[in-house]
Coordinates of C-alpha atoms and ligand atoms in Angstrom, one line a residue:
X1 CA 44.4 34.7 30.1
X2 CA 44.5 31.8 28.0
X3 CA 48.4 30.3 27.3
X4 CA 49.8 31.0 23.4
X5 CA 52.8 29.6 22.5
X6 CA 54.4 29.5 19.4
X7 CA 56.9 26.6 17.8
X8 CA 58.9 26.1 15.0
X9 CA 59.2 22.3 14.0
X10 CA 60.7 20.7 11.3
X11 CA 59.1 21.1 7.8
X12 CA 59.1 18.1 5.1
X13 CA 61.0 19.5 2.6
X14 CA 64.1 20.2 5.0
X15 CA 66.4 23.1 6.0
X16 CA 65.9 25.4 5.5
X17 CA 62.2 25.5 5.6
X18 CA 60.6 25.6 8.8
X19 CA 57.0 25.0 9.8
X20 CA 55.0 27.2 12.6
X21 CA 52.4 27.0 14.6
X22 CA 50.5 28.8 17.4
X23 CA 49.0 27.1 19.6
X24 CA 46.6 28.6 22.8
X25 CA 45.5 26.3 25.1
X26 CA 47.2 23.7 23.3
X27 CA 45.0 24.1 20.3
X28 CA 46.4 25.4 16.9
X29 CA 44.9 28.4 15.8
X30 CA 47.4 30.0 13.4
X31 CA 50.1 28.5 11.4
X32 CA 52.3 29.5 8.7
X33 CA 56.2 28.5 7.1
X34 CA 59.2 30.0 7.0
X35 CA 62.7 29.3 5.0
X36 CA 65.8 31.8 4.6
X37 CA 67.1 32.5 1.2
X38 CA 68.6 35.1 -0.4
X39 CA 67.7 37.3 -2.6
X40 CA 69.7 40.2 -5.4
X41 CA 69.5 43.2 -4.5
X42 CA 71.9 45.6 -7.0
X43 CA 74.9 43.7 -7.1
X44 CA 74.3 42.5 -3.6
X45 CA 73.1 39.3 -1.7
X46 CA 71.4 39.2 1.4
X47 CA 69.3 36.7 3.1
X48 CA 65.6 37.1 3.3
X49 CA 63.2 34.9 5.2
X50 CA 60.3 33.8 3.2
X51 CA 57.0 34.5 4.5
X52 CA 54.8 31.7 2.8
X53 CA 50.7 30.4 3.4
X54 CA 49.8 32.1 6.7
X55 CA 46.8 31.1 8.3
X56 CA 44.4 31.4 11.0
X57 CA 42.0 28.8 11.9
X58 CA 38.5 31.0 11.4
X59 CA 37.4 30.8 15.1
X60 CA 40.7 32.3 15.9
X61 CA 40.5 35.4 13.4
X62 CA 40.9 38.9 14.7
X63 CA 42.7 38.6 18.2
X64 CA 45.9 39.4 17.1
X65 CA 47.1 35.4 16.2
X66 CA 48.6 36.6 12.8
X67 CA 50.3 39.5 14.7
X68 CA 51.8 37.5 17.3
X69 CA 53.1 34.8 15.1
X70 CA 54.5 37.2 12.3
X71 CA 56.1 39.3 14.7
X72 CA 58.0 35.9 16.4
X73 CA 59.0 34.5 12.8
X74 CA 60.2 38.4 11.7
X75 CA 62.1 38.9 15.9
X76 CA 63.8 35.6 15.9
X77 CA 65.6 36.1 11.9
X78 CA 66.5 39.2 12.9
X79 CA 68.2 37.6 16.1
X80 CA 70.3 35.5 13.1
X81 CA 71.4 38.8 11.5
X82 CA 68.2 38.2 8.1
X83 CA 68.0 41.8 7.0
X84 CA 64.8 41.0 4.5
X85 CA 61.8 39.6 4.8
X86 CA 59.6 38.6 1.3
X87 CA 56.2 37.0 1.0
X88 CA 53.4 36.9 -2.0
X89 CA 50.9 39.1 -0.4
X90 CA 47.6 37.3 -2.1
X91 CA 45.8 39.5 0.3
X92 CA 46.0 43.0 -0.1
X93 CA 46.6 45.9 2.5
X94 CA 47.4 43.6 4.9
X95 CA 51.5 43.5 5.4
X96 CA 52.0 47.2 5.2
X97 CA 51.5 47.0 9.3
X98 CA 54.3 45.3 9.2
X99 CA 56.2 48.3 6.9
X100 CA 56.7 45.2 4.0
X101 CA 56.3 47.1 1.0
X102 CA 55.6 46.2 -2.9
X103 CA 59.0 46.7 -4.9
X104 CA 58.5 44.6 -8.3
X105 CA 56.3 45.3 -11.7
X106 CA 54.7 42.1 -12.8
X107 CA 55.6 41.6 -16.2
X108 CA 53.9 39.9 -19.0
X109 CA 53.8 38.3 -22.8
X110 CA 50.8 37.0 -24.3
X111 CA 51.7 35.5 -27.6
X112 CA 48.9 33.9 -30.5
X113 CA 49.9 30.0 -30.5
X114 CA 49.9 30.7 -33.7
X115 CA 52.7 33.1 -34.2
X116 CA 54.8 31.5 -31.2
X117 CA 54.6 28.3 -34.3
X118 CA 55.9 30.1 -36.8
X119 CA 59.6 30.7 -34.6
X120 CA 62.1 28.6 -35.6
X121 CA 63.7 26.0 -32.9
X122 CA 66.5 23.6 -33.7
X123 CA 67.5 21.7 -30.0
X124 CA 66.0 19.3 -28.6
X125 CA 63.7 19.6 -26.0
X126 CA 62.9 17.3 -23.1
X127 CA 60.9 17.1 -19.7
X128 CA 62.7 18.3 -16.9
X129 CA 64.7 15.3 -15.0
X130 CA 65.2 15.9 -10.5
X131 CA 68.7 14.8 -12.0
X132 CA 68.3 18.2 -13.8
X133 CA 67.9 20.1 -11.0
X134 CA 71.7 21.5 -10.5
X135 CA 72.1 22.1 -13.7
X136 CA 68.9 24.7 -14.0
X137 CA 69.6 26.2 -10.6
X138 CA 73.6 26.8 -11.9
X139 CA 72.4 28.4 -15.7
X140 CA 69.4 30.4 -13.4
X141 CA 72.0 31.7 -11.5
X142 CA 74.2 33.0 -14.6
X143 CA 71.0 34.0 -16.4
X144 CA 70.3 36.3 -13.8
X145 CA 73.0 37.4 -11.7
X146 CA 72.7 41.5 -12.7
X147 CA 69.3 41.3 -11.9
X148 CA 67.5 42.6 -8.2
X149 CA 64.4 40.8 -6.8
X150 CA 65.6 37.4 -7.8
X151 CA 66.2 34.8 -5.8
X152 CA 69.6 32.7 -5.9
X153 CA 69.3 28.9 -6.2
X154 CA 71.3 26.6 -4.2
X155 CA 72.1 23.8 -7.0
X156 CA 72.6 21.0 -4.4
X157 CA 69.6 22.1 -2.4
X158 CA 66.9 23.6 -5.2
X159 CA 63.9 21.7 -5.0
X160 CA 62.5 22.3 -8.6
X161 CA 59.4 24.6 -9.5
X162 CA 57.1 24.2 -6.1
X163 CA 54.3 26.2 -8.0
X164 CA 53.4 28.1 -10.9
X165 CA 51.3 31.2 -10.8
X166 CA 48.7 29.8 -7.9
X167 CA 49.8 28.8 -5.3
X168 CA 49.3 25.2 -3.3
X169 CA 48.8 24.6 -6.6
X170 CA 52.2 22.0 -6.8
X171 CA 52.4 20.5 -10.1
X172 CA 54.6 22.9 -12.1
X173 CA 56.3 21.2 -15.0
X174 CA 60.3 21.7 -17.0
X175 CA 61.4 21.4 -19.8
X176 CA 65.2 21.4 -20.8
X177 CA 66.4 22.3 -23.9
X178 CA 69.5 20.3 -25.2
X179 CA 72.6 21.5 -27.6
X180 CA 74.3 18.7 -30.0
X181 CA 76.5 17.5 -26.9
X182 CA 73.2 16.9 -24.6
X183 CA 74.2 19.9 -22.3
X184 CA 71.0 21.8 -21.3
X185 CA 71.0 25.2 -22.4
X186 CA 67.4 26.1 -21.7
X187 CA 64.3 25.5 -19.5
X188 CA 61.4 26.2 -19.5
X189 CA 59.0 25.8 -16.1
X190 CA 55.1 25.8 -16.9
X191 CA 51.7 26.1 -14.6
X192 CA 50.0 23.1 -14.1
X193 CA 47.3 22.6 -16.7
X194 CA 43.8 22.4 -16.0
X195 CA 41.4 19.8 -17.7
X196 CA 39.4 23.1 -19.6
X197 CA 42.8 26.0 -19.7
X198 CA 42.7 28.7 -22.3
X199 CA 46.2 29.8 -22.6
X200 CA 50.0 28.1 -21.4
X201 CA 51.6 29.6 -18.8
X202 CA 55.1 29.7 -18.4
X203 CA 56.7 31.0 -15.9
X204 CA 60.0 31.0 -15.7
X205 CA 62.6 30.1 -19.2
X206 CA 65.9 31.1 -19.2
X207 CA 68.3 30.4 -22.6
X208 CA 72.2 30.6 -23.0
X209 CA 71.5 32.6 -26.4
X210 CA 68.6 33.7 -28.1
X211 CA 68.4 30.7 -30.6
X212 CA 67.8 28.8 -27.5
X213 CA 65.2 31.0 -26.5
X214 CA 63.3 30.7 -29.5
X215 CA 63.3 26.8 -29.4
X216 CA 61.8 26.8 -26.1
X217 CA 59.2 29.1 -27.5
X218 CA 58.9 26.9 -30.6
X219 CA 58.3 24.3 -28.0
X220 CA 55.7 25.8 -25.7
X221 CA 53.8 26.9 -28.7
X222 CA 54.3 22.6 -29.9
X223 CA 52.3 22.0 -25.9
X224 CA 50.0 24.5 -26.6
X225 CA 48.5 23.1 -29.4
X226 CA 48.2 19.9 -27.9
X227 CA 46.3 20.8 -25.4
X228 CA 44.4 23.1 -28.2
X229 CA 45.1 26.5 -26.1
X230 CA 45.3 29.9 -28.6
X231 CA 47.8 31.9 -26.4
X232 CA 50.8 32.1 -24.6
X233 CA 51.9 33.5 -21.6
X234 CA 55.3 34.1 -21.1
X235 CA 55.9 35.9 -17.1
X236 CA 59.3 36.4 -17.7
X237 CA 62.0 39.2 -16.7
X238 CA 61.6 41.5 -20.2
X239 CA 65.2 42.4 -20.1
X240 CA 66.1 38.5 -19.5
X241 CA 67.3 36.0 -23.2
X242 CA 63.4 35.3 -23.2
X243 CA 62.1 38.0 -22.5
X244 CA 64.6 40.1 -24.8
X245 CA 63.1 37.6 -27.8
X246 CA 59.7 38.3 -27.3
X247 CA 59.3 41.8 -27.2
X248 CA 60.8 40.9 -30.9
X249 CA 57.3 39.3 -32.2
X250 CA 53.7 39.8 -32.5
X251 CA 53.0 40.0 -28.8
X252 CA 51.3 42.0 -26.5
X253 CA 53.3 43.2 -23.6
X254 CA 51.5 44.5 -20.0
X255 CA 52.9 45.4 -16.8
X256 CA 51.0 45.7 -13.3
X257 CA 52.6 47.6 -10.9
X258 CA 50.8 46.4 -7.6
X259 CA 50.7 48.5 -3.9
X260 CA 50.3 47.1 -0.7
X261 CA 49.6 43.1 -2.4
X262 CA 51.7 40.8 -4.4
X263 CA 55.5 40.0 -4.1
X264 CA 56.6 42.0 -1.4
X265 CA 59.8 43.0 0.8
X266 CA 60.6 44.2 4.9
X267 CA 63.7 46.0 5.0
X268 CA 63.9 44.3 8.4
X269 CA 67.5 45.5 9.0
X270 CA 68.1 48.9 6.8
X271 CA 71.3 48.7 8.5
X272 CA 73.5 45.5 7.4
X273 CA 71.0 46.2 4.2
X274 CA 73.3 49.7 2.9
X275 CA 76.1 48.1 4.3
X276 CA 75.7 45.7 1.3
X277 CA 74.9 48.1 -0.7
X278 CA 78.1 50.2 0.4
X279 CA 80.3 49.6 -2.8
X280 CA 77.2 50.3 -5.4
X281 CA 76.2 53.6 -3.6
X282 CA 80.1 55.2 -3.4
X283 CA 80.1 53.7 -7.2
X284 CA 76.8 55.3 -8.1
X285 CA 78.0 58.5 -5.8
X286 CA 80.7 59.5 -8.1
X287 CA 79.3 60.6 -11.1
X288 CA 78.0 63.5 -8.2
X289 CA 82.1 64.6 -8.3
X290 CA 83.5 66.1 -4.8
X291 CA 79.8 68.0 -4.3
X292 CA 79.3 64.8 -2.8
X293 CA 78.7 64.5 1.1
X294 CA 81.4 62.1 2.7
X295 CA 79.0 60.5 4.5
X296 CA 75.3 59.5 3.9
X297 CA 73.1 58.5 7.2
X298 CA 69.6 57.1 6.5
X299 CA 66.9 56.7 9.3
X300 CA 64.2 54.7 9.9
X301 CA 61.7 53.6 12.5
X302 CA 63.6 50.0 12.2
X303 CA 67.2 51.1 12.4
X304 CA 69.7 53.1 10.9
X305 CA 72.3 52.8 8.5
X306 CA 75.3 55.1 7.3
X307 CA 76.8 55.1 3.7
X308 CA 80.5 56.4 3.2
X309 CA 80.4 58.2 0.2
X310 CA 84.2 60.1 -0.2
X311 CA 82.9 63.5 -0.5
X312 CA 84.1 66.6 0.7
X313 CA 80.4 68.0 1.5
X314 CA 79.5 67.7 5.0
X315 CA 77.8 64.2 5.9
X316 CA 73.8 64.4 5.8
X317 CA 71.3 62.6 7.6
X318 CA 68.2 61.4 6.1
X319 CA 65.0 60.3 7.6
X320 CA 62.7 57.6 5.7
X321 CA 59.6 54.9 6.8
X322 CA 61.4 52.0 6.3
X323 CA 58.5 50.8 3.6
X324 CA 59.8 53.8 1.3
X325 CA 63.6 52.9 1.9
X326 CA 62.6 49.8 0.6
X327 CA 61.0 51.1 -2.3
X328 CA 63.8 53.2 -3.1
X329 CA 66.6 50.2 -2.8
X330 CA 64.2 47.9 -4.6
X331 CA 64.1 50.5 -7.5
X332 CA 60.1 50.7 -7.4
X333 CA 60.5 54.2 -6.5
X334 CA 62.3 57.3 -7.3
X335 CA 63.1 59.5 -4.5
X336 CA 61.0 62.3 -6.5
X337 CA 58.1 60.3 -6.7
X338 CA 58.4 59.1 -2.9
X339 CA 58.1 62.8 -2.4
X340 CA 56.1 64.5 -5.4
X341 CA 53.3 61.2 -5.3
X342 CA 53.0 60.1 -1.8
X343 CA 54.0 63.2 0.1
X344 CA 57.3 61.4 2.3
X345 CA 58.6 64.1 3.8
X346 CA 62.0 64.8 2.3
X347 CA 63.5 68.0 1.0
X348 CA 65.0 68.8 -2.8
X349 CA 67.8 68.0 -2.6
X350 CA 68.0 64.9 -0.7
X351 CA 65.7 63.3 -2.9
X352 CA 68.6 64.4 -5.5
X353 CA 70.9 62.8 -3.7
X354 CA 69.1 59.4 -3.3
X355 CA 68.3 59.5 -7.2
X356 CA 72.1 59.4 -8.4
X357 CA 72.5 56.9 -5.8
X358 CA 70.0 54.5 -5.8
X359 CA 68.0 54.6 -9.6
X360 CA 64.9 53.5 -10.6
X361 CA 65.2 49.8 -12.0
X362 CA 62.5 46.8 -12.5
X363 CA 63.3 44.2 -9.8
X364 CA 61.4 41.0 -10.4
X365 CA 61.7 37.6 -8.9
X366 CA 59.9 34.4 -10.6
X367 CA 57.1 32.7 -9.9
X368 CA 58.3 29.4 -8.9
X369 CA 60.3 31.4 -6.1
X370 CA 57.3 33.3 -4.3
X371 CA 56.1 30.7 -2.6
Ligands
LIG401 C1 44.8 37.1 6.9 C2 44.9 35.9 8.4 C3 46.0 35.5 8.6 C4 44.6 37.3 9.8 O1 44.7 36.2 10.6 P1 44.6 36.8 12.0 O2 45.1 36.2 12.9 O3 42.8 37.2 12.1 O4 45.2 38.3 12.5 P2 45.3 39.5 13.6 O5 43.7 39.5 14.1 O6 46.7 39.2 14.1 O7 45.3 40.5 12.8 C5 46.7 41.4 12.5 C6 46.2 42.2 11.7 O8 46.3 42.4 10.5 C7 44.3 42.9 9.8 N1 44.0 42.1 9.2 C8 43.4 41.0 9.5 N2 42.9 39.6 8.6 C9 42.8 40.8 7.2 C10 42.0 41.0 6.2 N3 41.5 39.9 6.3 N4 42.8 41.9 5.3 C11 42.8 42.5 6.4 N5 43.5 43.0 8.0 C12 43.7 42.7 7.9 C13 43.8 43.1 11.0 O9 42.7 44.4 11.4 C14 45.5 43.5 12.2 O10 45.2 45.1 12.1 P3 45.7 45.7 13.4 O11 46.6 45.1 14.3 O12 46.6 47.0 12.7 O13 44.4 45.9 13.6 C15 43.7 35.4 8.5 O14 42.3 36.1 8.5 C16 43.3 34.0 7.7 O15 43.6 33.1 7.4 N6 42.5 34.0 6.3 C17 42.7 33.3 5.3 C18 43.7 32.8 4.9 C19 44.8 34.1 4.3 O16 44.0 34.7 3.4 N7 46.2 34.1 4.4 C20 46.6 35.3 3.6 C21 47.4 35.0 2.3 S1 48.6 36.0 1.9

């Protein structure tokens, strides 16, 4: 028998980050980082345990060390009442074992540098500085408040973008747009520029009005010209201000809908998540008039929760796997789709009720927040 231990150590980035190390007989075998961070979900804000940089040393793989580490991290977060866990699954088909589900589409707008150059821009643009971070975080929080999936950035503690599209490359850069009073009215975060780049990747862009969105796009075209790049790719939410501006230009927009990889969420404490969604669900249920049940219980293998719907019809109980409930709550699939496409056992009236309570929507998490 070997002696396996897990340690939670301080992280160079400070709290809420932690280093996790698993040792066998004193030798380091697996490691990862974790941190607690709020995400938005249909008007509620829920804490999530971020899982980052999961690794087992080559010589020690396939012996259950990662399972032990992840389960210890999740149990610890659950004991602290953290209802969600989020990760970016770079390797497909690993994390479904722990009920993580992909719940967000990937959006990308591609525009030629020549077209982007023709966009009018009148705002002054300058490189972002560390002192700009609180203003950028506040602007971002305001612009994304109504979205699902996004992280909330603490203005006092946000460390700036830690990465662009690729985990591990930590040189994402920031440009800010200023109004006539030198206040920050928009910003762009771009990916590290390689030595032989073909395109410029913008991984987050927020603007307080459409004229600012235009100025940012124009400035990014100038940046692309400087590096002799033929096109720009904006990885932004389509109904954000920059996304809306781009949709009126000559762009190609792609939407990917990954399964069991990319941005994944686990509903660790379904009871708490449902409690936080109670006001949203109650309001949605009003559409059904008095036909709605007085109460709906949702049972999963990770726990059960209740929604008081205020109707006169008898209480109902619906059973769903936690990963499917997660897809439903984040709007990735309708209950009808869970039933018809994924073969989830769900009576038609139950699927209809769930689709009124939690209609489909597009969730999104900007790239700098995915580490
Ligand atoms: C992925 C990785 C962390 C797994 O570590 P590990 O200690 O070997 O994993 P475990 O032995 O605890 O395996 C846990 C489960 O995951 C499965 N699994 C492990 N590696 C897998 C892989 N590459 N693809 C799919 N499933 C995998 C195992 O079969 C096991 O499933 P089971 O318990 O249902 O049988 C390790 O292979 C690694 O460090 N890879 C390189 C870095 C990496 O890809 N990290 C993930 C970034 S998202």
